[in-house]
Amino acid sequence: MTAGMAIAGHIDPVPVPRAFPASEDRRVDLVGLSRDSIRTALEEAGLDDRQAKLRSKQIWHQIYHRGAVDFVAMSDIAKPHRLWLAERFTIGRPEVIEHLVSTDGTRKWLLRTPDGNDFEMVFIPDADRGTLCVSSQVGCTLNCRFCHTGTMRLVRNLTAGEIVGQVMLARDTLGEWPSQPEGRMLSNIVMMGMGEPLYNFDNVRDALKIVMDGDGLGLSRRRITLSTSGVVPMMERAGKEIGVNLAVSLHAVTKEVRDEIVPLNRKYGIEELLAACAAYPGANNARRITFEYVMLRDKNDSDEDARELVRLIRKYDLPAKVNLIPFNPWPGAPYECSSAERVNRFSTIIFEAGISAPIRRPRGRDIMAACGQLKSASEKKSRAEMDRLAEEKLAALA
Ligand code: SAH
Ligand code: SF4
């Protein structure tokens, strides 16, 4: 029963056992479904066309605008019908295993999927905004050498519902229902949690469409940023079909160093990546591409590296800004963070060339919530063990 599903990966595609997507609860979870899919689900459950159309509209509004978590509260739907719905459908949220709050106000949630995979989500409050850092996969198939998530063995794509469910859960916690256009704490979203979003393209796209829907979560695409380590063949589609801001994890300016720290570079090199950035639909001076650059001592942080970065950005005539990320340590990491003076000097060289290069202030380090520190306990179980658990659970259901 372990029908493997391959997730694209650089060196070895990781086969993902999908033995038990169905839980004991046979009801269908509506979160993550498009309007049309909700309508189809209602039709399949027995509603006629007209009813299904009307109900799906109401349900959509209740779920995504009002944040309803059960049908009982849907006062615009007749009572017998609410019961009928509750017997067939659910409105899920990821299960919260742990919720930590940092001394700087950053929050980290350890979440669990119905089939027992753990992943993380982080909320970073600031004076004028709040950014939710959302995961796209449990683990990551790419093994960037400086990233804790990359050391996880267990990988599975999160579903669209599990992705949009993170945003909804954050709204629950912050008390921000119903959706309002202005003044919310959760104002921005970055696809910078666990995983490579462009290796889970369809689910990320479907989830973000719901997040951006005017009668859904209502966040503007200008407030959403998708970060990729450089999956070149998917970048154009990301621009066309999702259309959010793009961040690219560049981290190095020579083939030698990038091959080492971002192994995907062996497949899609720097020049190819920058050409794809130049062609990214919708990038212009008002909507710049962010280049993320993690500062690793004696690895990628010399003056020469900074000047080469400027040269490359100019060569491709990119509307770019650079985000310098001090390396966040994790147990056993093979690198150290550059000194503060080095990071400042690097930033100055880029600024002096007329390109914005702020230094990102690390947040939530005390709860291991900072960039690249996310790694859930999921990996503690081996693949064989996960398969065995899956079989057991199936057997119990049979
Ligand atoms: N997989 C995507 C998005 C998630 S990672 C990507 O790689 O772009 C979000 C950002 O954190 C990336 O720029 C990543 O390179 C960076 N990062 C990873 N590990 C880090 C660490 N230990 N310290 C600082 N930044 C790190
Ligand atoms: Fe994956 Fe991004 Fe970490 Fe690289 S930096 S291993 S792509 S999550």
PDB file of N, CA, C and O in Angstrom, residues 119-160:
ATOM      1  N   PHE A 119       5.672  19.710  10.879  1.00  0.00           N
ATOM      2  CA  PHE A 119       6.295  20.826  10.163  1.00  0.00           C
ATOM      3  C   PHE A 119       6.103  22.093  10.993  1.00  0.00           C
ATOM      4  O   PHE A 119       5.435  22.075  12.021  1.00  0.00           O
ATOM      5  N   GLU A 120       6.717  23.191  10.546  1.00  0.00           N
ATOM      6  CA  GLU A 120       6.727  24.388  11.378  1.00  0.00           C
ATOM      7  C   GLU A 120       6.255  25.628  10.639  1.00  0.00           C
ATOM      8  O   GLU A 120       6.310  25.708   9.420  1.00  0.00           O
ATOM      9  N   MET A 121       5.817  26.585  11.441  1.00  0.00           N
ATOM     10  CA  MET A 121       5.352  27.867  10.923  1.00  0.00           C
ATOM     11  C   MET A 121       5.806  28.927  11.911  1.00  0.00           C
ATOM     12  O   MET A 121       5.858  28.671  13.111  1.00  0.00           O
ATOM     13  N   VAL A 122       6.163  30.108  11.395  1.00  0.00           N
ATOM     14  CA  VAL A 122       6.717  31.158  12.257  1.00  0.00           C
ATOM     15  C   VAL A 122       5.997  32.475  11.980  1.00  0.00           C
ATOM     16  O   VAL A 122       5.719  32.800  10.819  1.00  0.00           O
ATOM     17  N   PHE A 123       5.701  33.226  13.046  1.00  0.00           N
ATOM     18  CA  PHE A 123       5.115  34.566  12.883  1.00  0.00           C
ATOM     19  C   PHE A 123       6.068  35.599  13.467  1.00  0.00           C
ATOM     20  O   PHE A 123       6.525  35.464  14.598  1.00  0.00           O
ATOM     21  N   ILE A 124       6.389  36.608  12.676  1.00  0.00           N
ATOM     22  CA  ILE A 124       7.374  37.618  13.075  1.00  0.00           C
ATOM     23  C   ILE A 124       6.689  38.985  13.132  1.00  0.00           C
ATOM     24  O   ILE A 124       6.468  39.621  12.100  1.00  0.00           O
ATOM     25  N   PRO A 125       6.358  39.451  14.340  1.00  0.00           N
ATOM     26  CA  PRO A 125       5.696  40.754  14.445  1.00  0.00           C
ATOM     27  C   PRO A 125       6.706  41.895  14.390  1.00  0.00           C
ATOM     28  O   PRO A 125       7.816  41.787  14.914  1.00  0.00           O
ATOM     29  N   ASP A 126       6.327  42.976  13.720  1.00  0.00           N
ATOM     30  CA  ASP A 126       7.135  44.187  13.691  1.00  0.00           C
ATOM     31  C   ASP A 126       6.222  45.351  14.021  1.00  0.00           C
ATOM     32  O   ASP A 126       5.018  45.193  14.103  1.00  0.00           O
ATOM     33  N   ALA A 127       6.829  46.543  14.163  1.00  0.00           N
ATOM     34  CA  ALA A 127       6.024  47.702  14.540  1.00  0.00           C
ATOM     35  C   ALA A 127       4.918  47.950  13.523  1.00  0.00           C
ATOM     36  O   ALA A 127       3.761  48.157  13.879  1.00  0.00           O
ATOM     37  N   ASP A 128       5.262  47.895  12.250  1.00  0.00           N
ATOM     38  CA  ASP A 128       4.296  48.301  11.232  1.00  0.00           C
ATOM     39  C   ASP A 128       3.701  47.145  10.448  1.00  0.00           C
ATOM     40  O   ASP A 128       2.904  47.340   9.539  1.00  0.00           O
ATOM     41  N   ARG A 129       4.116  45.925  10.761  1.00  0.00           N
ATOM     42  CA  ARG A 129       3.552  44.797  10.047  1.00  0.00           C
ATOM     43  C   ARG A 129       3.853  43.496  10.784  1.00  0.00           C
ATOM     44  O   ARG A 129       4.615  43.479  11.752  1.00  0.00           O
ATOM     45  N   GLY A 130       3.249  42.401  10.289  1.00  0.00           N
ATOM     46  CA  GLY A 130       3.547  41.093  10.855  1.00  0.00           C
ATOM     47  C   GLY A 130       3.672  40.113   9.709  1.00  0.00           C
ATOM     48  O   GLY A 130       2.855  40.094   8.787  1.00  0.00           O
ATOM     49  N   THR A 131       4.722  39.320   9.740  1.00  0.00           N
ATOM     50  CA  THR A 131       5.002  38.428   8.619  1.00  0.00           C
ATOM     51  C   THR A 131       4.869  36.973   9.050  1.00  0.00           C
ATOM     52  O   THR A 131       5.460  36.565  10.052  1.00  0.00           O
ATOM     53  N   LEU A 132       4.088  36.232   8.290  1.00  0.00           N
ATOM     54  CA  LEU A 132       3.957  34.804   8.570  1.00  0.00           C
ATOM     55  C   LEU A 132       4.850  34.035   7.607  1.00  0.00           C
ATOM     56  O   LEU A 132       4.773  34.219   6.391  1.00  0.00           O
ATOM     57  N   CYS A 133       5.689  33.183   8.170  1.00  0.00           N
ATOM     58  CA  CYS A 133       6.622  32.391   7.370  1.00  0.00           C
ATOM     59  C   CYS A 133       6.024  30.987   7.251  1.00  0.00           C
ATOM     60  O   CYS A 133       5.899  30.262   8.236  1.00  0.00           O
ATOM     61  N   VAL A 134       5.623  30.627   6.051  1.00  0.00           N
ATOM     62  CA  VAL A 134       4.807  29.440   5.805  1.00  0.00           C
ATOM     63  C   VAL A 134       5.649  28.319   5.183  1.00  0.00           C
ATOM     64  O   VAL A 134       6.504  28.579   4.334  1.00  0.00           O
ATOM     65  N   SER A 135       5.399  27.091   5.591  1.00  0.00           N
ATOM     66  CA  SER A 135       6.109  25.936   5.023  1.00  0.00           C
ATOM     67  C   SER A 135       5.370  25.375   3.820  1.00  0.00           C
ATOM     68  O   SER A 135       4.137  25.407   3.763  1.00  0.00           O
ATOM     69  N   SER A 136       6.128  24.836   2.876  1.00  0.00           N
ATOM     70  CA  SER A 136       5.516  24.220   1.695  1.00  0.00           C
ATOM     71  C   SER A 136       5.716  22.706   1.670  1.00  0.00           C
ATOM     72  O   SER A 136       5.017  21.996   0.951  1.00  0.00           O
ATOM     73  N   GLN A 137       6.689  22.210   2.419  1.00  0.00           N
ATOM     74  CA  GLN A 137       6.937  20.771   2.469  1.00  0.00           C
ATOM     75  C   GLN A 137       7.310  20.379   3.901  1.00  0.00           C
ATOM     76  O   GLN A 137       7.737  21.222   4.690  1.00  0.00           O
ATOM     77  N   VAL A 138       7.155  19.107   4.201  1.00  0.00           N
ATOM     78  CA  VAL A 138       7.741  18.569   5.429  1.00  0.00           C
ATOM     79  C   VAL A 138       9.158  18.201   5.033  1.00  0.00           C
ATOM     80  O   VAL A 138       9.359  17.336   4.190  1.00  0.00           O
ATOM     81  N   GLY A 139      10.154  18.901   5.580  1.00  0.00           N
ATOM     82  CA  GLY A 139      11.534  18.672   5.147  1.00  0.00           C
ATOM     83  C   GLY A 139      11.785  19.314   3.791  1.00  0.00           C
ATOM     84  O   GLY A 139      11.000  20.142   3.328  1.00  0.00           O
ATOM     85  N   CYS A 140      12.875  18.933   3.154  1.00  0.00           N
ATOM     86  CA  CYS A 140      13.226  19.497   1.853  1.00  0.00           C
ATOM     87  C   CYS A 140      14.146  18.507   1.145  1.00  0.00           C
ATOM     88  O   CYS A 140      15.034  17.934   1.774  1.00  0.00           O
ATOM     89  N   THR A 141      13.917  18.315  -0.160  1.00  0.00           N
ATOM     90  CA  THR A 141      14.771  17.366  -0.878  1.00  0.00           C
ATOM     91  C   THR A 141      16.123  17.965  -1.238  1.00  0.00           C
ATOM     92  O   THR A 141      17.038  17.251  -1.628  1.00  0.00           O
ATOM     93  N   LEU A 142      16.217  19.280  -1.167  1.00  0.00           N
ATOM     94  CA  LEU A 142      17.480  19.924  -1.515  1.00  0.00           C
ATOM     95  C   LEU A 142      18.324  20.021  -0.250  1.00  0.00           C
ATOM     96  O   LEU A 142      17.798  20.243   0.826  1.00  0.00           O
ATOM     97  N   ASN A 143      19.611  19.842  -0.403  1.00  0.00           N
ATOM     98  CA  ASN A 143      20.439  19.795   0.802  1.00  0.00           C
ATOM     99  C   ASN A 143      21.389  20.972   0.870  1.00  0.00           C
ATOM    100  O   ASN A 143      22.592  20.796   0.812  1.00  0.00           O
ATOM    101  N   CYS A 144      20.851  22.167   0.981  1.00  0.00           N
ATOM    102  CA  CYS A 144      21.745  23.310   1.120  1.00  0.00           C
ATOM    103  C   CYS A 144      22.539  23.102   2.403  1.00  0.00           C
ATOM    104  O   CYS A 144      21.981  22.753   3.435  1.00  0.00           O
ATOM    105  N   ARG A 145      23.831  23.334   2.320  1.00  0.00           N
ATOM    106  CA  ARG A 145      24.713  22.907   3.407  1.00  0.00           C
ATOM    107  C   ARG A 145      24.551  23.705   4.689  1.00  0.00           C
ATOM    108  O   ARG A 145      24.961  23.268   5.750  1.00  0.00           O
ATOM    109  N   PHE A 146      23.987  24.897   4.570  1.00  0.00           N
ATOM    110  CA  PHE A 146      23.877  25.764   5.753  1.00  0.00           C
ATOM    111  C   PHE A 146      22.496  25.683   6.375  1.00  0.00           C
ATOM    112  O   PHE A 146      22.184  26.381   7.320  1.00  0.00           O
ATOM    113  N   CYS A 147      21.609  24.836   5.802  1.00  0.00           N
ATOM    114  CA  CYS A 147      20.204  24.861   6.212  1.00  0.00           C
ATOM    115  C   CYS A 147      19.831  23.628   7.025  1.00  0.00           C
ATOM    116  O   CYS A 147      20.044  22.501   6.593  1.00  0.00           O
ATOM    117  N   HIS A 148      19.237  23.866   8.170  1.00  0.00           N
ATOM    118  CA  HIS A 148      18.847  22.784   9.065  1.00  0.00           C
ATOM    119  C   HIS A 148      17.758  21.915   8.441  1.00  0.00           C
ATOM    120  O   HIS A 148      17.784  20.694   8.534  1.00  0.00           O
ATOM    121  N   THR A 149      16.786  22.569   7.773  1.00  0.00           N
ATOM    122  CA  THR A 149      15.691  21.813   7.152  1.00  0.00           C
ATOM    123  C   THR A 149      16.236  20.789   6.158  1.00  0.00           C
ATOM    124  O   THR A 149      15.703  19.689   6.031  1.00  0.00           O
ATOM    125  N   GLY A 150      17.320  21.191   5.457  1.00  0.00           N
ATOM    126  CA  GLY A 150      17.906  20.307   4.447  1.00  0.00           C
ATOM    127  C   GLY A 150      18.459  19.008   5.020  1.00  0.00           C
ATOM    128  O   GLY A 150      18.719  18.062   4.280  1.00  0.00           O
ATOM    129  N   THR A 151      18.622  18.948   6.346  1.00  0.00           N
ATOM    130  CA  THR A 151      19.163  17.716   6.929  1.00  0.00           C
ATOM    131  C   THR A 151      18.048  16.727   7.298  1.00  0.00           C
ATOM    132  O   THR A 151      18.331  15.630   7.755  1.00  0.00           O
ATOM    133  N   MET A 152      16.778  17.130   7.109  1.00  0.00           N
ATOM    134  CA  MET A 152      15.688  16.210   7.447  1.00  0.00           C
ATOM    135  C   MET A 152      15.594  15.107   6.406  1.00  0.00           C
ATOM    136  O   MET A 152      15.697  15.360   5.225  1.00  0.00           O
ATOM    137  N   ARG A 153      15.366  13.917   6.882  1.00  0.00           N
ATOM    138  CA  ARG A 153      15.293  12.808   5.934  1.00  0.00           C
ATOM    139  C   ARG A 153      13.890  12.647   5.356  1.00  0.00           C
ATOM    140  O   ARG A 153      13.707  12.183   4.251  1.00  0.00           O
ATOM    141  N   LEU A 154      12.927  12.988   6.175  1.00  0.00           N
ATOM    142  CA  LEU A 154      11.556  12.721   5.764  1.00  0.00           C
ATOM    143  C   LEU A 154      10.992  13.886   4.967  1.00  0.00           C
ATOM    144  O   LEU A 154      11.049  15.016   5.412  1.00  0.00           O
ATOM    145  N   VAL A 155      10.485  13.621   3.792  1.00  0.00           N
ATOM    146  CA  VAL A 155       9.931  14.696   2.987  1.00  0.00           C
ATOM    147  C   VAL A 155       8.587  14.310   2.419  1.00  0.00           C
ATOM    148  O   VAL A 155       8.423  13.212   1.895  1.00  0.00           O
ATOM    149  N   ARG A 156       7.628  15.182   2.572  1.00  0.00           N
ATOM    150  CA  ARG A 156       6.418  15.039   1.774  1.00  0.00           C
ATOM    151  C   ARG A 156       5.886  16.425   1.464  1.00  0.00           C
ATOM    152  O   ARG A 156       6.096  17.363   2.219  1.00  0.00           O
ATOM    153  N   ASN A 157       5.254  16.548   0.309  1.00  0.00           N
ATOM    154  CA  ASN A 157       4.645  17.823  -0.035  1.00  0.00           C
ATOM    155  C   ASN A 157       3.482  18.093   0.896  1.00  0.00           C
ATOM    156  O   ASN A 157       2.709  17.175   1.195  1.00  0.00           O
ATOM    157  N   LEU A 158       3.330  19.339   1.325  1.00  0.00           N
ATOM    158  CA  LEU A 158       2.113  19.705   2.047  1.00  0.00           C
ATOM    159  C   LEU A 158       1.009  19.910   1.006  1.00  0.00           C
ATOM    160  O   LEU A 158       1.271  20.347  -0.117  1.00  0.00           O
ATOM    161  N   THR A 159      -0.209  19.579   1.389  1.00  0.00           N
ATOM    162  CA  THR A 159      -1.338  19.796   0.485  1.00  0.00           C
ATOM    163  C   THR A 159      -1.694  21.284   0.479  1.00  0.00           C
ATOM    164  O   THR A 159      -1.268  22.035   1.364  1.00  0.00           O
ATOM    165  N   ALA A 160      -2.513  21.685  -0.504  1.00  0.00           N
ATOM    166  CA  ALA A 160      -2.956  23.088  -0.537  1.00  0.00           C
ATOM    167  C   ALA A 160      -3.664  23.436   0.770  1.00  0.00           C
ATOM    168  O   ALA A 160      -3.482  24.524   1.326  1.00  0.00           O
TER     169      ALA A 160
END
